Tab-separated table of C-alpha atoms in Angstrom:
chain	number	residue	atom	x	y	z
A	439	UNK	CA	0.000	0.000	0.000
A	440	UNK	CA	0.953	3.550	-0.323
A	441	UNK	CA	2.884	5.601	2.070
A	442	UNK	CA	0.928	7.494	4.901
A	443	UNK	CA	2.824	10.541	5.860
A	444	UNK	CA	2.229	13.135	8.369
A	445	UNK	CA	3.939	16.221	9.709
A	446	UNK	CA	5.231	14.919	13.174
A	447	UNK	CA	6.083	12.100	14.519
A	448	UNK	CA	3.579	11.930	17.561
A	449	UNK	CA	0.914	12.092	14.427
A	450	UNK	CA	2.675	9.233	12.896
A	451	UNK	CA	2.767	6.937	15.617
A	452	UNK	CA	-1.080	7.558	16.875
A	453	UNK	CA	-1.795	6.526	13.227
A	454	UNK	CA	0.426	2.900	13.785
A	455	UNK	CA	-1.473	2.653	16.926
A	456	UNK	CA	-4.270	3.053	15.315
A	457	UNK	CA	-3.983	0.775	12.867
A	458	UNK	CA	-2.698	-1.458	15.079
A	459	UNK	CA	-5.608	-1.564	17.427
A	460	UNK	CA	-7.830	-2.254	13.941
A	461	UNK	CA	-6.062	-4.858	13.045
A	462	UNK	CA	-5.533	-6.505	16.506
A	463	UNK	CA	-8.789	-6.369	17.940
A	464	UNK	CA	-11.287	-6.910	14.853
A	465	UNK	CA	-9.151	-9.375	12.627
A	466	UNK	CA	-6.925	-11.093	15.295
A	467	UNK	CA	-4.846	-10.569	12.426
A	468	UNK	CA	-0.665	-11.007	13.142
A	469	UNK	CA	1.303	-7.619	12.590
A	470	UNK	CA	4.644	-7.058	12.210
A	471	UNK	CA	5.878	-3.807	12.730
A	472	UNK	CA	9.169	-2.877	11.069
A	473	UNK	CA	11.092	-0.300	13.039
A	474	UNK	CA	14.736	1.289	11.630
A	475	UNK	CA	16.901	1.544	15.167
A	476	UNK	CA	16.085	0.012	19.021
A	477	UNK	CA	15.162	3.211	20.549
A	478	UNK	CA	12.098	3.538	17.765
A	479	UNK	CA	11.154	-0.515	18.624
A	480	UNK	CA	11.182	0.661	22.573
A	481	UNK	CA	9.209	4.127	22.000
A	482	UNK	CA	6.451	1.796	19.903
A	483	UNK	CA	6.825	-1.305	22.644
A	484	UNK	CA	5.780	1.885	25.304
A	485	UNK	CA	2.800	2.888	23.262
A	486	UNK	CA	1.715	-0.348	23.081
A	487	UNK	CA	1.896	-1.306	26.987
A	488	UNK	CA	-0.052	1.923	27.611
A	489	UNK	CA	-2.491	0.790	25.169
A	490	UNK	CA	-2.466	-3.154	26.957
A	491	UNK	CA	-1.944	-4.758	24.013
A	492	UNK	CA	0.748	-7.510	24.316
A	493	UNK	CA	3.213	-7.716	21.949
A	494	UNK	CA	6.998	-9.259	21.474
A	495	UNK	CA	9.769	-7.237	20.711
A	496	UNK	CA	12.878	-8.362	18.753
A	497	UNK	CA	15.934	-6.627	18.420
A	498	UNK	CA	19.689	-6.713	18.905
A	499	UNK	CA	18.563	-6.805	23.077
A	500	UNK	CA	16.721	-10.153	22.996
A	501	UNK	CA	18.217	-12.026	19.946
A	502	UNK	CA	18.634	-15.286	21.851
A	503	UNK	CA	15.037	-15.490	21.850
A	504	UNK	CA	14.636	-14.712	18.006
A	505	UNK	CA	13.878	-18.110	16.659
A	506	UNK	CA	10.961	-18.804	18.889
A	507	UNK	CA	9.717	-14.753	18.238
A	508	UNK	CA	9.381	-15.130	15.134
A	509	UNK	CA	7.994	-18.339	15.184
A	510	UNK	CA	4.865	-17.224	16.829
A	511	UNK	CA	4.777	-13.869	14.460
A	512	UNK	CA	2.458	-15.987	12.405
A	513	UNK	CA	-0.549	-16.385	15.565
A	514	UNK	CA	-3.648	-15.093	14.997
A	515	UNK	CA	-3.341	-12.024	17.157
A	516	UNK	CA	-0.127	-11.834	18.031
A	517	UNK	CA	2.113	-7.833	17.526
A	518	UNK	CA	5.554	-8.581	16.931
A	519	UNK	CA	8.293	-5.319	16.890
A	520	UNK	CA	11.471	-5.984	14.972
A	521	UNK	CA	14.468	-3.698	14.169
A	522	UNK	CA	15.828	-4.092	10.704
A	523	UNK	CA	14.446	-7.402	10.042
A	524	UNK	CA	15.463	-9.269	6.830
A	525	UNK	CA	15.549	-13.196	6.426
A	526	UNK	CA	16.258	-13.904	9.634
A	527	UNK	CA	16.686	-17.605	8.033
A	528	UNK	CA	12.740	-18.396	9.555
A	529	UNK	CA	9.990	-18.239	7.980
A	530	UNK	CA	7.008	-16.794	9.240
A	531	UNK	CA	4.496	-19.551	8.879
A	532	UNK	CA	0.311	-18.435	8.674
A	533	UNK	CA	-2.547	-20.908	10.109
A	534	UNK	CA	-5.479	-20.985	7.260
A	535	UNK	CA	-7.552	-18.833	10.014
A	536	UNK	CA	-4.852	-16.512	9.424
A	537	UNK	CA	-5.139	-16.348	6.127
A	538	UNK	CA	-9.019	-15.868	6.144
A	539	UNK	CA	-7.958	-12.820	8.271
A	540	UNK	CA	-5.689	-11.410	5.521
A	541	UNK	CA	-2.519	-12.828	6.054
A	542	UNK	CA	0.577	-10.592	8.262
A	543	UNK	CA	-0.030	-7.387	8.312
A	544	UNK	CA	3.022	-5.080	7.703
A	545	UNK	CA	3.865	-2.157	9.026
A	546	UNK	CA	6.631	-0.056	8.647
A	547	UNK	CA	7.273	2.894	11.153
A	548	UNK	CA	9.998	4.665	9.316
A	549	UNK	CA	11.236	4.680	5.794
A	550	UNK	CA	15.156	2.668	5.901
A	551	UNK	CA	18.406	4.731	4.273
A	552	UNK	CA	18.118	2.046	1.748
A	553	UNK	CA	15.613	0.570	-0.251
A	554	UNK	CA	16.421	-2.961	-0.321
A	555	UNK	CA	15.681	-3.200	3.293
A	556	UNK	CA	12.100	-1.607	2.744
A	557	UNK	CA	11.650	-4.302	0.334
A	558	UNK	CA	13.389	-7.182	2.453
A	559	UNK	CA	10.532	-5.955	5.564
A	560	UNK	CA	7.638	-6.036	2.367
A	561	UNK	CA	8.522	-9.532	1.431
A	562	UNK	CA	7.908	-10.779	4.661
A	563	UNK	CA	4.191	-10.484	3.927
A	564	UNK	CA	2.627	-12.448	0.828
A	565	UNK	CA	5.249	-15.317	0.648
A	566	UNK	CA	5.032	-18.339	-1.478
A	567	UNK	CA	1.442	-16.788	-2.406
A	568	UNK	CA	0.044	-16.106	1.295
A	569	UNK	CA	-2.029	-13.257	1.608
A	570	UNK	CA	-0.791	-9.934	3.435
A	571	UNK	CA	-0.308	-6.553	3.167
A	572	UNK	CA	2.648	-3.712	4.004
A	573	UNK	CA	2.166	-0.107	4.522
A	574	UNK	CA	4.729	2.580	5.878
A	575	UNK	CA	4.010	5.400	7.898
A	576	UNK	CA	6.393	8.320	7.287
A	577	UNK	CA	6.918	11.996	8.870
A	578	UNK	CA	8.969	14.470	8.039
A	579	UNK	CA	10.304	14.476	11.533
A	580	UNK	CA	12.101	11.096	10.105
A	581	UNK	CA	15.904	11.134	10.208
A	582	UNK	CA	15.621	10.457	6.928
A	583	UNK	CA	13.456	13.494	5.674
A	584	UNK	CA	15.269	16.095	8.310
A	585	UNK	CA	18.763	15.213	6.324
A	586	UNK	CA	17.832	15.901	2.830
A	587	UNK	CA	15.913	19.377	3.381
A	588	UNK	CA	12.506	18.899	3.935
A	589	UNK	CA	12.045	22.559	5.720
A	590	UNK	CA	11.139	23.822	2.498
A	591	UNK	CA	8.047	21.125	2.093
A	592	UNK	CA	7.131	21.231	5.473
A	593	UNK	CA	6.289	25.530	5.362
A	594	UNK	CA	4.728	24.410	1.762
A	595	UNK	CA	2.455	21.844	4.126
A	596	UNK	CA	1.987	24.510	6.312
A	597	UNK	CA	0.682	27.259	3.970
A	598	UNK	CA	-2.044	24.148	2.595
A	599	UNK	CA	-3.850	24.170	6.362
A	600	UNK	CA	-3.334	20.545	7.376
A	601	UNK	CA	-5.664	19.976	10.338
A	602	UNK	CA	-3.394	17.541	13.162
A	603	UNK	CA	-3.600	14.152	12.200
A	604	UNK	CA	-4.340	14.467	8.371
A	605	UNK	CA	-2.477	12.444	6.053
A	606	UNK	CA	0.249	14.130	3.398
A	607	UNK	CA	-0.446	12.506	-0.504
A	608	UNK	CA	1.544	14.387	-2.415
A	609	UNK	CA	3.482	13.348	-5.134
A	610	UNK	CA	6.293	15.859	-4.338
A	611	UNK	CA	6.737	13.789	-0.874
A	612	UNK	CA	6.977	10.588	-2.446
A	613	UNK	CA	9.693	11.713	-4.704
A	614	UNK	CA	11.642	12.990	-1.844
A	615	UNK	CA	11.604	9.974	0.217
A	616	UNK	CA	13.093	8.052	-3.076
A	617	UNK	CA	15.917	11.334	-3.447
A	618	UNK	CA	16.998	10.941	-0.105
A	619	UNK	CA	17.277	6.576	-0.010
A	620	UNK	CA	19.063	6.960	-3.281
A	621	UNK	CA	21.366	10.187	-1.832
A	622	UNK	CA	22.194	7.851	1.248
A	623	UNK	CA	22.847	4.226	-1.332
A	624	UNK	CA	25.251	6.794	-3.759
A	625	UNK	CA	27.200	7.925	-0.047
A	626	UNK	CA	27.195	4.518	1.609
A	627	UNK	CA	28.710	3.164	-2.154
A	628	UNK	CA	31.102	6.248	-2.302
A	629	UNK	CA	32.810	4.853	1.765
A	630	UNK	CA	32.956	1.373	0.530
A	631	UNK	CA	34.619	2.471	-2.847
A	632	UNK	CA	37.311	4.735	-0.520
A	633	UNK	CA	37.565	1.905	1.780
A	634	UNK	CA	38.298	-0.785	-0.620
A	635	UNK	CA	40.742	1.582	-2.622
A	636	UNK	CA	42.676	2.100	0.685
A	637	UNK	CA	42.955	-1.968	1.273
A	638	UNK	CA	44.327	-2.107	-2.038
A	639	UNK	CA	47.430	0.277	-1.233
A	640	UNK	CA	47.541	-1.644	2.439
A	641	UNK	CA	47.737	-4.868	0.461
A	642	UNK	CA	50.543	-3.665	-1.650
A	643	UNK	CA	52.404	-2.897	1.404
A	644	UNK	CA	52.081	-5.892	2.883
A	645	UNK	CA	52.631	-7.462	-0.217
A	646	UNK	CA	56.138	-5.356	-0.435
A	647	UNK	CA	56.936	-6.355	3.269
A	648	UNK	CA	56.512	-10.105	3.122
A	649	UNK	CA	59.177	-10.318	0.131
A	650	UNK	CA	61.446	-8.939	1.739
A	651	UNK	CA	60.587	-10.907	4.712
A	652	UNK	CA	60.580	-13.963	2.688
A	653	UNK	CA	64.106	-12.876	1.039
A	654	UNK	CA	65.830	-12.476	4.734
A	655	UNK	CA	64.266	-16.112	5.360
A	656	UNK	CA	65.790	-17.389	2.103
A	657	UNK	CA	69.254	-15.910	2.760
């Protein structure tokens, strides 16, 4: 589904809850929500408590228990939190009750610095032809949208008269979310270039040292 996006994060995350609380209560459908760092999984794992609905949380804190957390992600019912999840070499496995009910239910709280691990936390939804959905919720609070200059549409948002709450859909938003992944995939590619170029000259040292190591030895 498409992005929702809202000015603040507080707007953001009463909209997850939201959701979440649809979802939970009326389907008893299983929802995984995709968070980018452990402090956001903790701020949503708070939100939750104070909203009593029980929930597992899995992240770089509890990863001895991460087999058997995401083996129940799959229960009818059941809110998992997870921090950058990809493979994680388990499947998430659905019941056919589950499946009546839609399938997992994604939800993303925060667009990633790169794309392929949106995708990686989209595909763990509608495998091997399951049912399920995946929908982010974006602000331009997001670290994100505050490091590629998003003052400028923020006043434009502000000039349009959102009322609190109201979702963003504008195509200029959508745009910027794929400028700034891509601006942060061309960086990340430009340190491992530098880095690899600097192993090479490191390797030709060593490579220079160990001859005449090896030449000592042979003398």
């Amino acid at each position: 589904k498409n992005d929702q996006i809202y000015m603040t994060k507080r707007e953001k995350y009463d909209a997850v809850i939201e959701l979440v609380k649809l979802r939970h209560e009326q389907k008893k459908q299983p929802i995984l929500i995709g968070t980018t760092s452990v402090e956001n999984s903790e701020i949503i794992s708070k939100i939750l408590k104070k909203e009593n609905i029980p929930h597992n949380v899995l992240n770089a804190k509890n990863h001895k228990m991460e087999a058997e957390i995401i083996e129940q992600a799959g229960i009818p019912g059941n809110v998992t939190i997870s921090t950058n999840m990809a493979g994680r070499g388990t499947d998430i496995k659905l019941s056919d009750l589950v499946k009546d009910s839609g399938g997992l239910a994604i939800i993303g709280t925060e667009r990633h610095d790169s794309r392929r691990v949106d995708r990686q936390l989209r595909g763990r939804s509608g495998r091997q032809g399951d049912p399920g959905s995946s929908q982010f919720y974006v602000s331009l609070e997001d670290n994100l949208m505050r490091l590629f200059g998003t003052e400028r549409i923020a006043k434009m948002m502000d000039r349009m008269g959102l009322k609190e709450g109201e979702v963003i859909q504008h195509s200029m938003i959508t745009s910027s979310i794929e400028r700034a992944q891509k601006k942060v995939e061309e960086n990340n590619f430009g340190i491992r270039k530098r880095l690899l170029e600097y192993d090479d000259v490191m390797n030709a040292q060593r490579e220079v040292i160990y001859r005449r190591r090896n030449n000592k030895i042979l003398r």
